[in-house]
């Protein structure tokens, strides 16, 4: 199974840590969508979109990348890191609409956050993603295949 994860991780590299932990143990290609805007994904069986969450949204470049590059009828999954560790994948819906994508999994964990006033108190979710988060992410990915 050929897999790719398109990610953006611009705050503290939290999401990058997660996808790199997966790529270290599993056969998956990583694409940093803040660098790469277009890619032919037709050969991939499994396509992941990974992002830190900013104002309850996936990163705009992840949304753009999905809208521009996601072919019809693919299996997709989401990975997100956020202060609240909630499911924010609804923010991707408009970008995948009309693509007949099948969402086969979602993974979320806490990510260190120093946005705005949180910086004054030393940030929230300090130390995350931690080793357990990374282990859980690898298990999540293995479970998709
Ligand atoms: C501008 C900004 C907005 C954020 N908004 C939210 C939010 O709405 N909900 C949330 O749970 N976390 C929010 N966070 C925290 C990030 O989602 C969290 O730190 C995430 O792990 C960052 O991922 P990254 O380091 O891969 O960019 C926000 C962070 C920033 C910088």
Coordinates of C-alpha atoms and ligand atoms in Angstrom, one line a residue:
X1 CA 0.0 0.0 0.0
X2 CA 1.5 3.3 -1.1
X3 CA 0.9 6.1 1.5
X4 CA 1.6 9.8 1.8
X5 CA 1.0 12.4 4.5
X6 CA 0.6 16.0 3.5
X7 CA 1.3 18.2 6.5
X8 CA 1.8 21.7 7.9
X9 CA 3.3 22.4 11.3
X10 CA 4.1 26.0 11.7
X11 CA 3.7 26.7 15.5
X12 CA 6.1 24.5 17.4
X13 CA 6.7 21.6 14.9
X14 CA 4.3 19.5 17.0
X15 CA 2.6 17.9 14.0
X16 CA 5.9 17.4 12.3
X17 CA 7.1 15.4 15.3
X18 CA 4.0 13.1 15.0
X19 CA 4.3 12.5 11.2
X20 CA 8.1 12.0 11.5
X21 CA 7.6 9.4 14.2
X22 CA 5.2 7.6 11.8
X23 CA 7.6 7.9 8.9
X24 CA 10.5 6.5 11.0
X25 CA 8.7 3.3 11.6
X26 CA 6.4 2.9 8.6
X27 CA 6.6 3.2 4.8
X28 CA 5.0 6.6 4.2
X29 CA 6.1 9.6 2.3
X30 CA 5.9 13.1 3.9
X31 CA 5.1 16.2 2.1
X32 CA 5.4 19.6 3.8
X33 CA 2.7 21.6 2.1
X34 CA 4.1 24.9 3.1
X35 CA 6.9 24.0 0.6
X36 CA 5.1 21.9 -2.0
X37 CA 1.8 23.2 -3.4
X38 CA 1.2 20.6 -6.1
X39 CA 1.7 16.9 -6.3
X40 CA 0.2 14.1 -8.4
X41 CA -1.4 11.8 -5.8
X42 CA -3.1 9.4 -8.2
X43 CA -0.7 6.5 -7.4
X44 CA -1.3 6.6 -3.6
X45 CA -3.7 4.2 -1.9
X46 CA -3.8 6.1 1.3
X47 CA -3.5 9.9 1.8
X48 CA -3.2 11.6 5.1
X49 CA -3.7 15.3 5.9
X50 CA -1.9 16.4 9.1
X51 CA -1.9 19.8 10.7
X52 CA -1.7 21.9 13.8
X53 CA -5.0 23.6 14.6
X54 CA -5.2 27.3 14.2
X55 CA -8.5 29.1 15.2
X56 CA -10.3 25.7 15.0
X57 CA -9.0 25.1 11.5
X58 CA -6.5 22.9 9.7
X59 CA -3.7 25.0 8.3
X60 CA -4.8 26.9 5.2
X61 CA -2.1 25.3 3.1
X62 CA -3.3 21.8 4.0
X63 CA -6.8 22.8 3.0
X64 CA -5.5 24.3 -0.3
X65 CA -3.4 21.2 -1.0
X66 CA -6.3 18.9 -0.5
X67 CA -8.6 21.0 -2.7
X68 CA -6.0 21.2 -5.5
X69 CA -4.4 17.7 -5.4
X70 CA -6.8 15.1 -3.9
X71 CA -7.9 12.8 -6.7
X72 CA -11.4 11.2 -6.8
X73 CA -12.3 8.2 -4.7
X74 CA -9.3 8.0 -2.3
X75 CA -9.0 6.6 1.2
X76 CA -7.9 9.5 3.4
X77 CA -7.1 10.1 7.1
X78 CA -6.5 13.0 9.4
X79 CA -3.9 13.8 12.0
X80 CA -4.1 16.8 14.2
X81 CA -2.3 18.3 17.2
X82 CA -4.0 21.0 19.1
X83 CA -4.3 22.6 22.6
X84 CA -7.6 21.1 23.2
X85 CA -7.0 17.6 21.6
X86 CA -10.4 17.7 19.9
X87 CA -11.6 16.6 16.5
X88 CA -11.2 19.6 14.2
X89 CA -11.4 17.7 10.9
X90 CA -14.7 19.3 10.1
X91 CA -12.6 22.2 8.9
X92 CA -11.4 20.0 6.0
X93 CA -14.9 19.2 4.7
X94 CA -15.1 22.0 2.1
X95 CA -11.7 21.1 0.8
X96 CA -12.5 17.5 0.1
X97 CA -16.1 18.0 -1.0
X98 CA -17.0 16.4 -4.3
X99 CA -13.9 14.1 -4.2
X100 CA -15.7 11.0 -3.0
X101 CA -13.1 10.5 -0.4
X102 CA -13.5 7.8 2.3
X103 CA -12.3 9.0 5.7
X104 CA -10.7 5.8 7.2
X105 CA -9.3 7.3 10.4
X106 CA -8.6 10.3 12.6
X107 CA -5.8 10.8 15.1
X108 CA -5.6 13.7 17.5
X109 CA -3.2 14.6 20.4
X110 CA -2.2 17.6 22.5
X111 CA 0.4 19.9 21.1
X112 CA 2.4 22.5 23.0
X113 CA 0.7 25.9 22.6
X114 CA 2.0 29.3 23.3
X115 CA -0.5 31.3 21.3
X116 CA -1.4 34.7 22.5
X117 CA -2.0 35.0 26.3
X118 CA -1.0 31.4 26.9
X119 CA 2.6 32.4 26.3
X120 CA 2.4 34.5 29.5
X121 CA 1.7 31.4 31.6
X122 CA 4.4 29.3 29.9
X123 CA 2.0 27.7 27.3
X124 CA -0.4 24.8 27.5
X125 CA 0.1 21.1 26.8
X126 CA 3.8 21.5 27.5
X127 CA 5.8 18.5 26.5
X128 CA 3.3 17.3 23.9
X129 CA 3.4 15.4 21.8
X130 CA 5.2 13.2 24.2
X131 CA 6.6 9.6 23.7
X132 CA 3.1 8.1 24.4
X133 CA 1.5 10.4 21.9
X134 CA 4.1 9.4 19.3
X135 CA 3.6 5.7 20.0
X136 CA -0.1 6.1 19.8
X137 CA 0.3 7.8 16.4
X138 CA 2.4 5.0 15.0
X139 CA -0.1 2.4 16.2
X140 CA -2.9 4.5 14.7
X141 CA -1.2 4.5 11.3
X142 CA -0.3 0.8 11.4
X143 CA -4.0 0.1 12.1
X144 CA -5.0 1.8 8.9
X145 CA -3.2 -0.6 6.7
Ligands
LIG1 C1 -2.6 31.1 15.9 C2 -2.9 29.8 16.7 C3 -4.2 29.5 16.9 C4 -4.6 28.3 17.6 N1 -5.9 28.0 17.7 C5 -6.2 26.8 18.4 C6 -7.5 26.4 18.5 O1 -8.5 27.0 18.0 N2 -7.8 25.3 19.2 C7 -6.8 24.5 19.8 O2 -7.2 23.5 20.4 N3 -5.5 24.9 19.7 C8 -5.2 26.0 19.0 N4 -3.8 26.4 18.9 C9 -2.8 25.5 19.4 C10 -2.2 24.6 18.3 O3 -3.2 23.9 17.6 C11 -1.2 23.6 18.9 O4 -0.1 24.3 19.5 C12 -0.6 22.7 17.7 O5 0.0 21.6 18.3 C13 0.3 23.4 16.8 O6 0.9 22.5 15.9 P1 2.2 22.7 15.1 O7 3.3 23.0 16.1 O8 2.4 21.5 14.3 O9 2.0 23.9 14.2 C14 -3.5 27.5 18.2 C15 -2.2 27.9 18.0 C16 -1.9 29.1 17.3 C17 -0.4 29.5 17.1

